[in-house]
Tab-separated table of C-alpha atoms in Angstrom:
chain	number	residue	atom	x	y	z
A	931	MET	CA	149.770	46.093	36.884
A	932	LYS	CA	151.590	48.789	38.831
A	933	TYR	CA	155.322	48.655	39.577
A	934	VAL	CA	157.621	50.110	42.239
A	935	LEU	CA	161.389	50.593	42.230
A	936	GLY	CA	163.805	49.948	45.067
A	937	ILE	CA	167.284	51.503	44.830
A	938	ASP	CA	169.773	50.123	47.369
A	939	LEU	CA	172.844	52.353	47.646
A	940	GLY	CA	175.440	50.198	49.383
A	941	THR	CA	179.122	50.593	50.182
A	942	SER	CA	180.386	48.283	47.458
A	943	GLY	CA	177.734	49.056	44.853
A	944	THR	CA	174.209	50.178	44.044
A	945	LYS	CA	171.509	47.640	43.240
A	946	THR	CA	168.193	48.601	41.698
A	947	VAL	CA	165.271	46.172	41.605
A	948	LEU	CA	161.945	46.583	39.809
A	949	PHE	CA	159.020	44.951	41.630
A	950	GLN	CA	155.411	44.244	40.786
A	951	GLN	CA	153.038	45.740	43.333
A	952	ASP	CA	152.643	42.276	44.911
A	953	GLY	CA	156.374	42.133	45.734
A	954	VAL	CA	157.514	39.865	42.893
A	955	ALA	CA	160.927	40.971	41.598
A	956	VAL	CA	160.892	41.563	37.843
A	957	CYS	CA	164.433	42.659	37.053
A	958	SER	CA	167.558	43.847	38.882
A	959	SER	CA	170.867	45.506	38.058
A	960	THR	CA	174.003	46.219	40.092
A	961	VAL	CA	176.929	48.579	39.500
A	962	GLU	CA	179.979	48.506	41.794
A	963	TYR	CA	182.296	51.384	42.727
A	964	PRO	CA	185.448	51.835	44.815
A	965	MET	CA	186.097	52.980	48.371
A	966	SER	CA	189.164	55.107	49.037
A	967	GLN	CA	191.261	54.868	52.210
A	968	PRO	CA	193.680	57.835	52.055
A	969	GLN	CA	194.973	57.030	55.550
A	970	ASN	CA	194.678	54.144	58.007
A	971	GLY	CA	191.162	54.200	59.447
A	972	TRP	CA	189.801	56.629	56.835
A	973	ALA	CA	187.085	55.721	54.319
A	974	GLU	CA	185.711	57.915	51.532
A	975	GLN	CA	183.645	57.622	48.356
A	976	ASP	CA	182.761	59.907	45.465
A	977	PRO	CA	179.020	60.774	45.532
A	978	LYS	CA	179.080	61.037	41.737
A	979	ASP	CA	179.795	57.290	41.645
A	980	TRP	CA	176.540	56.676	43.534
A	981	TRP	CA	174.553	58.854	41.153
A	982	ASN	CA	176.067	57.305	38.036
A	983	ALA	CA	175.354	53.819	39.429
A	984	ALA	CA	171.743	54.768	40.189
A	985	VAL	CA	171.196	56.152	36.691
A	986	SER	CA	172.762	53.101	35.064
A	987	THR	CA	170.874	50.520	37.122
A	988	VAL	CA	167.479	52.214	36.792
A	989	LYS	CA	167.916	52.529	33.048
A	990	THR	CA	168.995	48.874	32.818
A	991	VAL	CA	166.020	47.418	34.727
A	992	LEU	CA	163.542	49.467	32.723
A	993	THR	CA	165.136	48.444	29.428
A	994	LYS	CA	165.551	44.751	30.259
A	995	SER	CA	162.102	44.342	31.820
A	996	GLY	CA	160.243	46.035	28.975
A	997	VAL	CA	157.916	47.605	31.564
A	998	ASP	CA	156.334	50.871	30.466
A	999	ALA	CA	157.831	53.648	32.612
A	1000	LYS	CA	154.324	55.120	33.079
A	1001	ASP	CA	153.453	52.033	35.136
A	1002	VAL	CA	156.305	52.648	37.594
A	1003	VAL	CA	154.341	54.719	40.079
A	1004	SER	CA	156.941	55.344	42.757
A	1005	LEU	CA	160.429	54.562	44.025
A	1006	GLY	CA	162.307	54.446	47.300
A	1007	ILE	CA	166.005	54.622	48.061
A	1008	SER	CA	167.859	52.652	50.720
A	1009	GLY	CA	171.299	53.886	51.671
A	1010	GLN	CA	174.443	53.208	53.625
A	1011	MET	CA	173.986	55.339	56.739
A	1012	HIS	CA	176.030	58.115	58.379
A	1013	GLY	CA	177.967	59.292	55.304
A	1014	LEU	CA	178.622	63.043	54.998
A	1015	VAL	CA	177.830	64.724	51.672
A	1016	MET	CA	178.562	68.462	51.553
A	1017	LEU	CA	177.174	70.636	48.738
A	1018	ASP	CA	177.791	74.285	47.866
A	1019	GLU	CA	175.146	76.895	47.024
A	1020	ASN	CA	174.820	75.429	43.522
A	1021	GLY	CA	174.316	71.876	44.759
A	1022	GLU	CA	177.834	70.806	43.703
A	1023	VAL	CA	179.798	68.284	45.782
A	1024	LEU	CA	182.549	69.992	47.799
A	1025	ARG	CA	184.620	66.962	48.834
A	1026	PRO	CA	184.507	63.150	48.779
A	1027	SER	CA	181.960	61.723	51.197
A	1028	ILE	CA	183.349	60.560	54.540
A	1029	ILE	CA	181.400	57.311	54.917
A	1030	TRP	CA	180.078	55.217	57.797
A	1031	CYS	CA	183.179	53.108	58.534
A	1032	ASP	CA	185.583	56.046	58.718
A	1033	GLN	CA	187.288	56.258	62.124
A	1034	ARG	CA	189.131	59.599	62.046
A	1035	THR	CA	186.804	61.570	64.330
A	1036	GLN	CA	187.459	60.363	67.887
A	1037	ALA	CA	188.657	63.822	68.980
A	1038	GLU	CA	185.439	65.355	67.652
A	1039	CYS	CA	183.376	62.726	69.484
A	1040	ASP	CA	185.149	63.652	72.712
A	1041	GLU	CA	184.395	67.321	72.026
A	1042	ILE	CA	180.700	66.569	71.385
A	1043	THR	CA	180.411	64.610	74.633
A	1044	GLU	CA	182.166	67.379	76.586
A	1045	LYS	CA	180.014	70.195	75.169
A	1046	VAL	CA	176.646	68.418	75.154
A	1047	GLY	CA	177.111	66.056	78.094
A	1048	TYR	CA	176.875	62.261	77.855
A	1049	ASP	CA	173.469	61.930	79.507
A	1050	ASN	CA	172.082	64.871	77.554
A	1051	LEU	CA	173.310	63.347	74.296
A	1052	ILE	CA	171.619	60.039	75.106
A	1053	ARG	CA	168.409	61.900	76.023
A	1054	ILE	CA	168.299	63.777	72.721
A	1055	THR	CA	169.823	61.409	70.161
A	1056	ALA	CA	169.437	58.069	72.033
A	1057	ASN	CA	173.102	57.291	71.301
A	1058	PRO	CA	176.580	58.298	72.500
A	1059	ALA	CA	178.925	60.229	70.214
A	1060	LEU	CA	180.465	57.747	67.779
A	1061	THR	CA	183.074	58.079	65.062
A	1062	GLY	CA	180.765	56.487	62.514
A	1063	PHE	CA	178.007	59.085	62.916
A	1064	THR	CA	177.681	62.131	60.672
A	1065	LEU	CA	177.897	64.850	63.318
A	1066	SER	CA	181.523	64.178	64.219
A	1067	LYS	CA	182.397	64.160	60.495
A	1068	ILE	CA	180.837	67.625	60.092
A	1069	MET	CA	182.912	68.908	62.984
A	1070	TRP	CA	186.066	67.292	61.587
A	1071	VAL	CA	185.641	69.123	58.282
A	1072	ARG	CA	184.941	72.382	60.109
A	1073	LYS	CA	188.155	71.959	62.108
A	1074	HIS	CA	190.503	70.548	59.459
A	1075	GLN	CA	189.076	71.930	56.188
A	1076	PRO	CA	187.511	75.287	57.162
A	1077	GLU	CA	187.629	76.570	53.582
A	1078	ILE	CA	185.345	73.707	52.490
A	1079	TYR	CA	183.032	74.116	55.485
A	1080	ALA	CA	182.684	77.837	54.704
A	1081	LYS	CA	181.335	76.989	51.248
A	1082	CYS	CA	178.885	74.329	52.522
A	1083	ARG	CA	175.180	75.157	52.181
A	1084	HIS	CA	173.639	71.683	52.229
A	1085	ILE	CA	174.449	68.544	54.250
A	1086	LEU	CA	172.973	65.299	52.959
A	1087	LEU	CA	173.258	61.578	53.580
A	1088	PRO	CA	174.338	59.273	50.723
A	1089	LYS	CA	170.875	58.165	49.624
A	1090	ASP	CA	169.568	61.705	50.002
A	1091	TYR	CA	172.213	62.973	47.580
A	1092	VAL	CA	170.853	60.525	44.999
A	1093	ARG	CA	167.332	61.753	45.849
A	1094	TYR	CA	168.515	65.340	45.278
A	1095	MET	CA	169.953	64.383	41.897
A	1096	LEU	CA	166.680	62.605	41.017
A	1097	THR	CA	164.286	65.271	42.207
A	1098	GLY	CA	166.098	68.508	43.013
A	1099	ASP	CA	164.703	68.304	46.569
A	1100	TYR	CA	166.769	68.541	49.759
A	1101	ALA	CA	164.997	65.911	51.857
A	1102	THR	CA	165.715	63.104	54.282
A	1103	GLU	CA	163.662	60.805	56.506
A	1104	VAL	CA	163.672	59.768	60.139
A	1105	SER	CA	165.477	56.404	60.014
A	1106	ASP	CA	168.578	57.641	58.183
A	1107	ALA	CA	168.539	61.014	59.944
A	1108	SER	CA	168.632	59.183	63.290
A	1109	GLY	CA	172.183	58.119	62.444
A	1110	MET	CA	173.427	61.672	61.933
A	1111	GLN	CA	173.350	62.408	65.700
A	1112	LEU	CA	171.536	65.665	65.019
A	1113	LEU	CA	167.992	64.287	65.291
A	1114	ASP	CA	165.844	64.409	68.407
A	1115	VAL	CA	165.081	60.688	68.131
A	1116	PRO	CA	162.198	60.552	70.670
A	1117	ASN	CA	160.425	63.446	68.893
A	1118	ARG	CA	161.520	62.629	65.304
A	1119	CYS	CA	162.788	66.123	64.387
A	1120	TRP	CA	166.062	68.064	64.253
A	1121	SER	CA	167.319	69.039	67.709
A	1122	ASP	CA	167.484	72.825	67.970
A	1123	GLU	CA	169.168	72.407	71.354
A	1124	LEU	CA	171.997	70.315	69.934
A	1125	LEU	CA	172.463	72.541	66.896
A	1126	GLN	CA	172.726	75.616	69.107
A	1127	ILE	CA	175.256	74.036	71.481
A	1128	LEU	CA	177.492	72.948	68.608
A	1129	ASP	CA	176.909	76.048	66.454
A	1130	ILE	CA	175.628	74.250	63.352
A	1131	ASP	CA	173.325	76.129	60.985
A	1132	LYS	CA	169.982	74.329	60.781
A	1133	SER	CA	169.399	75.698	57.278
A	1134	MET	CA	172.064	73.289	55.980
A	1135	LEU	CA	169.933	70.304	56.992
A	1136	ALA	CA	167.259	68.762	54.779
A	1137	LYS	CA	163.541	68.608	55.588
A	1138	VAL	CA	162.679	65.474	57.586
A	1139	TYR	CA	159.891	63.110	56.469
A	1140	GLU	CA	158.563	59.759	57.629
A	1141	SER	CA	159.978	56.917	55.538
A	1142	CYS	CA	156.821	56.189	53.539
A	1143	GLU	CA	155.922	59.839	52.902
A	1144	VAL	CA	156.253	61.283	49.411
A	1145	THR	CA	159.145	63.777	49.286
A	1146	GLY	CA	158.835	64.748	45.615
A	1147	HIS	CA	158.892	63.327	42.121
A	1148	VAL	CA	161.478	62.602	39.437
A	1149	SER	CA	162.614	65.749	37.613
A	1150	GLU	CA	162.442	66.111	33.844
A	1151	ALA	CA	166.255	66.034	33.658
A	1152	ALA	CA	166.522	62.851	35.736
A	1153	ALA	CA	163.673	61.263	33.771
A	1154	ALA	CA	165.604	61.827	30.545
A	1155	LEU	CA	168.699	60.153	32.042
A	1156	THR	CA	166.984	57.167	33.695
A	1157	GLY	CA	164.013	56.410	31.472
A	1158	LEU	CA	161.514	57.110	34.266
A	1159	THR	CA	158.737	59.658	33.875
A	1160	ALA	CA	158.411	62.958	35.694
A	1161	GLU	CA	155.232	61.582	37.316
A	1162	THR	CA	157.166	58.905	39.248
A	1163	LEU	CA	156.849	59.633	42.978
A	1164	VAL	CA	159.842	59.438	45.328
A	1165	VAL	CA	159.249	58.514	48.977
A	1166	GLY	CA	161.443	59.073	52.010
A	1167	GLY	CA	163.033	55.635	51.795
A	1168	ALA	CA	165.200	54.416	54.656
A	1169	GLY	CA	168.656	53.776	55.993
A	1170	ASP	CA	169.921	50.377	54.894
A	1171	ASN	CA	169.038	48.511	58.067
A	1172	ALA	CA	165.626	50.119	58.499
A	1173	ALA	CA	164.949	49.218	54.853
A	1174	ALA	CA	166.108	45.647	55.448
A	1175	ALA	CA	163.677	45.438	58.360
A	1176	VAL	CA	160.766	46.337	56.112
A	1177	GLY	CA	162.085	43.992	53.418
A	1178	THR	CA	162.065	41.087	55.870
A	1179	GLY	CA	158.789	42.002	57.583
A	1180	VAL	CA	160.398	43.069	60.871
A	1181	VAL	CA	157.850	45.841	61.403
A	1182	GLU	CA	156.130	44.631	64.590
A	1183	ASP	CA	157.171	43.852	68.150
A	1184	GLY	CA	158.811	40.458	68.700
A	1185	LYS	CA	160.497	40.346	65.301
A	1186	ALA	CA	164.230	40.649	64.563
A	1187	PHE	CA	166.736	40.133	61.788
A	1188	THR	CA	170.458	39.733	61.267
A	1189	THR	CA	172.108	41.116	58.182
A	1190	ILE	CA	175.606	40.315	57.000
A	1191	GLY	CA	176.491	42.944	54.441
A	1192	THR	CA	179.658	45.017	54.496
A	1193	SER	CA	178.784	45.632	58.131
A	1194	GLY	CA	176.710	43.268	60.258
A	1195	VAL	CA	173.590	44.140	62.219
A	1196	VAL	CA	171.267	42.542	64.745
A	1197	PHE	CA	168.046	44.536	64.583
A	1198	ALA	CA	164.807	44.412	66.589
A	1199	HIS	CA	161.605	46.434	66.172
A	1200	THR	CA	159.961	48.176	69.134
A	1201	ASP	CA	156.772	50.210	69.313
A	1202	LYS	CA	158.064	51.804	72.524
A	1203	LEU	CA	161.223	53.893	72.786
A	1204	SER	CA	163.984	51.789	74.368
A	1205	ILE	CA	167.481	53.188	74.986
A	1206	ASP	CA	170.612	51.438	76.293
A	1207	PRO	CA	172.097	53.878	78.855
A	1208	GLN	CA	175.572	52.462	78.140
A	1209	GLY	CA	175.211	53.292	74.454
A	1210	ARG	CA	176.333	49.851	73.286
A	1211	VAL	CA	173.506	49.517	70.762
A	1212	HIS	CA	171.757	52.134	68.665
A	1213	THR	CA	168.179	53.272	69.044
A	1214	PHE	CA	166.847	54.921	65.889
A	1215	CYS	CA	163.492	55.873	64.446
A	1216	CYS	CA	162.431	53.018	62.188
A	1217	ALA	CA	160.679	53.117	58.836
A	1218	VAL	CA	157.286	52.464	60.462
A	1219	PRO	CA	155.740	55.820	61.450
A	1220	GLY	CA	155.730	56.309	65.216
A	1221	ALA	CA	158.006	53.347	65.992
A	1222	TRP	CA	161.688	52.732	66.672
A	1223	HIS	CA	164.290	50.013	66.367
A	1224	VAL	CA	167.221	48.844	68.450
A	1225	MET	CA	170.306	47.557	66.654
A	1226	GLY	CA	173.795	46.336	67.409
A	1227	VAL	CA	176.468	46.755	64.735
A	1228	THR	CA	179.577	44.800	63.770
A	1229	GLN	CA	181.654	47.162	61.619
A	1230	ALA	CA	183.396	44.597	59.393
A	1231	ALA	CA	181.116	41.585	58.860
A	1232	GLY	CA	180.911	40.752	55.167
A	1233	LEU	CA	183.820	43.167	54.749
A	1234	SER	CA	186.011	40.706	56.670
A	1235	LEU	CA	185.253	37.873	54.271
A	1236	LYS	CA	185.573	40.161	51.247
A	1237	TRP	CA	188.952	41.379	52.520
A	1238	PHE	CA	190.143	37.788	52.934
A	1239	ARG	CA	188.754	36.762	49.549
A	1240	ASP	CA	190.366	39.671	47.726
A	1241	ASN	CA	193.783	39.233	49.320
A	1242	PHE	CA	194.167	35.477	49.827
A	1243	CYS	CA	191.779	33.645	47.503
A	1244	ALA	CA	193.147	34.308	44.024
A	1245	ALA	CA	192.908	30.607	43.138
A	1246	GLU	CA	189.241	30.437	44.129
A	1247	LYS	CA	188.483	33.630	42.190
A	1248	GLU	CA	190.147	32.217	39.070
A	1249	THR	CA	188.382	28.861	39.404
A	1250	ALA	CA	185.014	30.514	40.066
A	1251	ALA	CA	185.392	32.683	36.965
A	1252	ALA	CA	186.134	29.624	34.847
A	1253	MET	CA	183.138	27.763	36.319
A	1254	GLY	CA	180.804	30.751	36.062
A	1255	VAL	CA	179.962	30.711	39.779
A	1256	ASP	CA	180.362	33.149	42.661
A	1257	THR	CA	183.744	32.976	44.416
A	1258	TYR	CA	181.936	32.801	47.745
A	1259	GLU	CA	180.444	29.424	46.751
A	1260	LEU	CA	183.967	28.002	46.647
A	1261	THR	CA	185.162	29.748	49.814
A	1262	ASN	CA	182.077	28.430	51.641
A	1263	GLN	CA	182.913	24.911	50.479
A	1264	GLU	CA	186.461	25.328	51.780
A	1265	ALA	CA	185.303	26.740	55.130
A	1266	ALA	CA	182.888	23.816	55.589
A	1267	LYS	CA	185.866	21.419	55.505
A	1268	SER	CA	187.206	22.968	58.712
A	1269	PRO	CA	185.578	21.888	62.012
A	1270	ILE	CA	183.731	24.087	64.506
A	1271	GLY	CA	186.352	26.266	66.153
A	1272	ALA	CA	188.537	26.169	62.996
A	1273	ASN	CA	191.099	23.944	64.745
A	1274	LYS	CA	191.456	26.367	67.652
A	1275	LEU	CA	191.757	29.461	65.474
A	1276	ILE	CA	189.660	32.535	66.356
A	1277	TYR	CA	189.186	35.701	64.330
A	1278	ALA	CA	188.279	39.070	65.888
A	1279	PRO	CA	186.609	41.113	63.091
A	1280	TYR	CA	187.779	44.578	64.058
A	1281	LEU	CA	189.185	45.691	60.698
A	1282	MET	CA	187.469	49.074	60.947
A	1283	GLY	CA	187.327	49.521	64.716
A	1284	GLU	CA	184.124	48.356	66.400
A	1285	ARG	CA	180.744	49.588	67.580
A	1286	THR	CA	178.792	46.979	69.540
A	1287	PRO	CA	179.579	46.358	72.306
A	1288	HIS	CA	183.044	47.931	72.527
A	1289	LEU	CA	182.647	51.416	71.002
A	1290	ASP	CA	186.352	51.467	70.176
A	1291	ALA	CA	187.735	53.147	67.060
A	1292	ASP	CA	191.265	51.888	67.808
A	1293	CYS	CA	190.731	48.123	67.947
A	1294	ARG	CA	191.881	46.114	64.930
A	1295	GLY	CA	191.478	42.616	63.516
A	1296	ILE	CA	193.202	39.588	64.991
A	1297	PHE	CA	193.756	35.958	64.071
A	1298	PHE	CA	194.237	34.410	67.518
A	1299	GLY	CA	195.781	30.969	67.871
A	1300	LEU	CA	197.458	30.798	64.453
A	1301	SER	CA	199.820	27.847	64.102
A	1302	ALA	CA	201.730	25.994	61.391
A	1303	MET	CA	198.970	23.385	61.156
A	1304	HIS	CA	196.371	25.848	59.905
A	1305	GLN	CA	195.293	25.906	56.288
A	1306	ARG	CA	193.407	28.531	54.319
A	1307	ARG	CA	190.147	26.667	55.003
A	1308	ASP	CA	190.672	27.225	58.735
A	1309	LEU	CA	191.218	30.944	58.260
A	1310	LEU	CA	188.088	31.160	56.118
A	1311	ARG	CA	185.993	29.394	58.723
A	1312	ALA	CA	187.524	31.462	61.519
A	1313	VAL	CA	186.521	34.656	59.708
A	1314	MET	CA	182.918	33.485	59.343
A	1315	GLU	CA	182.751	32.271	62.945
A	1316	GLY	CA	184.376	35.437	64.309
A	1317	VAL	CA	181.771	37.607	62.600
A	1318	THR	CA	179.052	35.354	64.013
A	1319	TYR	CA	180.441	35.655	67.558
A	1320	SER	CA	180.572	39.428	67.177
A	1321	LEU	CA	176.920	39.426	66.108
A	1322	ASN	CA	176.161	37.287	69.158
A	1323	ASP	CA	177.698	40.066	71.256
A	1324	CYS	CA	175.045	42.353	69.758
A	1325	LEU	CA	172.234	39.901	70.492
A	1326	GLY	CA	173.403	39.605	74.094
A	1327	VAL	CA	173.007	43.345	74.642
A	1328	LEU	CA	169.489	43.273	73.159
A	1329	ALA	CA	168.596	40.350	75.435
A	1330	GLY	CA	169.677	42.462	78.397
A	1331	MET	CA	167.187	45.094	77.250
A	1332	GLY	CA	164.390	42.523	77.224
A	1333	VAL	CA	164.513	41.791	73.493
A	1334	ALA	CA	164.658	38.027	72.926
A	1335	PRO	CA	163.318	37.094	69.480
A	1336	GLU	CA	161.815	33.668	68.985
A	1337	GLN	CA	163.074	33.490	65.412
A	1338	MET	CA	165.729	35.390	63.524
A	1339	LEU	CA	165.495	36.382	59.875
A	1340	ALA	CA	168.753	36.550	57.897
A	1341	CYS	CA	169.527	38.866	55.003
A	1342	GLY	CA	172.435	40.507	53.228
A	1343	GLY	CA	175.054	38.717	51.150
A	1344	GLY	CA	176.187	36.562	54.062
A	1345	GLY	CA	172.589	35.597	54.803
A	1346	LYS	CA	172.477	33.785	51.462
A	1347	SER	CA	175.063	31.267	52.684
A	1348	PRO	CA	173.497	28.124	54.225
A	1349	LEU	CA	176.763	27.542	56.127
A	1350	TRP	CA	176.714	31.016	57.645
A	1351	ARG	CA	172.999	30.767	58.484
A	1352	GLN	CA	173.629	27.489	60.290
A	1353	MET	CA	176.424	29.144	62.263
A	1354	LEU	CA	173.977	31.892	63.264
A	1355	ALA	CA	171.334	29.356	64.300
A	1356	ASP	CA	173.847	27.345	66.354
A	1357	VAL	CA	175.522	30.349	68.015
A	1358	PHE	CA	172.267	32.269	68.640
A	1359	ASN	CA	170.540	28.987	69.594
A	1360	CYS	CA	167.378	29.979	67.750
A	1361	PRO	CA	165.857	29.234	64.318
A	1362	VAL	CA	167.163	31.370	61.444
A	1363	ALA	CA	165.004	31.837	58.353
A	1364	THR	CA	165.127	33.786	55.113
A	1365	THR	CA	162.433	35.485	53.109
A	1366	VAL	CA	161.371	34.022	49.760
A	1367	ASN	CA	162.360	37.290	48.146
A	1368	THR	CA	165.961	37.981	49.178
A	1369	GLU	CA	166.206	41.545	47.936
A	1370	GLY	CA	166.087	42.896	51.509
A	1371	PRO	CA	166.662	46.674	51.533
A	1372	ALA	CA	165.605	47.132	47.893
A	1373	LEU	CA	162.305	45.357	48.610
A	1374	GLY	CA	161.926	47.331	51.824
A	1375	VAL	CA	162.066	50.721	50.145
A	1376	ALA	CA	159.894	49.439	47.280
A	1377	ILE	CA	157.287	48.520	49.911
A	1378	LEU	CA	157.588	52.026	51.364
A	1379	ALA	CA	157.172	53.378	47.835
A	1380	GLY	CA	154.012	51.307	47.421
A	1381	VAL	CA	152.582	52.706	50.653
A	1382	GLY	CA	153.479	56.252	49.605
A	1383	ALA	CA	151.728	55.747	46.274
A	1384	GLY	CA	148.587	54.470	48.013
A	1385	LEU	CA	148.891	50.857	46.856
A	1386	TYR	CA	148.714	49.741	50.531
A	1387	PRO	CA	147.249	51.520	53.576
A	1388	SER	CA	150.182	50.843	55.953
A	1389	VAL	CA	153.700	49.434	56.082
A	1390	GLN	CA	152.537	46.456	58.150
A	1391	GLU	CA	149.752	45.550	55.717
A	1392	ALA	CA	152.083	45.940	52.752
A	1393	CYS	CA	154.589	43.566	54.375
A	1394	ARG	CA	151.913	40.974	55.062
A	1395	ALA	CA	150.906	41.076	51.395
A	1396	MET	CA	154.362	41.193	49.830
A	1397	ILE	CA	156.676	39.123	52.077
A	1398	HIS	CA	156.801	35.339	52.551
A	1399	VAL	CA	159.223	33.349	54.737
A	1400	ASN	CA	161.053	30.094	53.946
A	1401	GLU	CA	161.373	27.201	56.377
A	1402	PRO	CA	163.987	28.068	59.040
A	1403	GLN	CA	167.308	26.385	59.751
A	1404	ASN	CA	167.100	25.152	63.329
A	1405	PRO	CA	170.028	24.894	65.760
A	1406	ILE	CA	171.853	21.552	65.627
A	1407	ALA	CA	171.808	20.365	69.239
A	1408	GLU	CA	175.360	18.979	69.361
A	1409	ASN	CA	176.796	22.109	67.717
A	1410	VAL	CA	175.419	24.594	70.237
A	1411	PRO	CA	177.747	23.723	73.173
A	1412	GLN	CA	180.769	23.439	70.861
A	1413	TYR	CA	180.293	26.979	69.586
A	1414	ALA	CA	179.544	28.188	73.116
A	1415	LYS	CA	182.993	27.044	74.297
A	1416	VAL	CA	184.744	28.900	71.494
A	1417	TYR	CA	182.605	31.994	72.095
A	1418	GLU	CA	183.768	32.123	75.715
A	1419	VAL	CA	187.367	32.426	74.474
A	1420	PHE	CA	186.343	34.957	71.803
A	1421	LYS	CA	184.831	37.231	74.469
A	1422	LYS	CA	188.215	37.436	76.245
A	1423	ILE	CA	190.197	38.607	73.201
A	1424	TYR	CA	189.071	42.250	73.170
A	1425	PRO	CA	189.511	42.958	76.911
A	1426	ALA	CA	192.947	41.317	76.838
A	1427	ASN	CA	194.066	43.594	74.002
A	1428	LYS	CA	192.216	46.836	74.736
A	1429	GLU	CA	195.254	48.733	75.967
A	1430	VAL	CA	197.519	47.255	73.295
A	1431	PHE	CA	195.145	48.589	70.628
A	1432	LYS	CA	195.653	52.083	72.057
A	1433	ASP	CA	199.427	51.629	71.979
A	1434	LEU	CA	199.194	50.507	68.361
A	1435	ALA	CA	197.059	53.510	67.401
A	1436	ALA	CA	199.607	55.837	69.014
A	1437	LEU	CA	202.523	54.552	66.906
């Protein structure tokens, strides 16, 4: 029996899963780490935390499973996208990573758009300049920390820093690189035109591979730390959402998924390049060679519920610890006691600004309609519903581009909640299913690793062999119009407050 590893480098922690070559999960391990917010709207992490978590989790799954490391033929890494990792000439980290949800770079985005031109930027990168993307972060460091920029010799994405520590290779792949805003997305290579306009040295960028291509192998030093062997292959891997697509089998036209992790995503595969001229959704290269995906993003999806849990659910956390269950089981039970519409309470999930469809770094979260009658259960339900309505905004944009999936797959932490999945089914008005294996991104990059090692001839064939789908949750007919009424009010909250958000940001 051959085995493959999937390492999923998330925002809250890194999870490593060991799989048999048929997709059966053998053992998993997770290590969490902090996120720093030095100022309002900023978000940073220490890349060393990612590496330490990867080493620990790989070592744990190998030890606990008892699998001979020689039988682990390859591994793939999934990563939070857009983060900026800057290394000096010796490969040492120069500063904390500015990660995906950081919102400090609006001025740099304006500069990019002015220098490159909006239409030209869409033509090359398939997306407008956004604060979340890596390019504006590079320019922010160059402007505000020139002494650090002067020392920079290598620019990597989060997962690619872990790859570098594993292999010694400076490499990336097309799906994650698409989110840097330096890739020529239609042609799947770095854009010399863009780099020249913005005066960025191409030598700082890693070599670009397809997601299932082998980029190197584990070094002797990393093998000693992790328990792997130096013969273990490392493939390109994928950005978290592209990896989740592979892990749910969304690798062919007509398939889509919704993930509720720290951020939330509605994602659809397309074999033909499709770009929204308004830039409300992202078009990236996907993990299937020669194909792309279109995705809308809610910045603070699971993050909204985690924020509420951490700040207002101490009793549930204490009870859950005593019972030996997840706190979210108890918060879901509480939320289910509140009716659809949470007794006329609506939550706008803009804790970290927003991408789809507003593209606004200044907007912030709102509880709208709060009254003395509301209880914590209502706020919990409102948070879950508000995230769902925001994801429905994403789906609406995709529908306008001709993407209307017949069934939605759900993944991420929120996708494990039957209550949240039913909300998705009722608001989207389409069946929502899960895969039998719920490892999502970790399974996705393990599948890519299997293809890279020659265990399967293609990503599509590997998915057909390794992924199975559970029975879907169908929309409940009487719920659909009830949610639709609340959604109509939800859609008015952002436009009504757009200018006030700017006033707030200017304080």
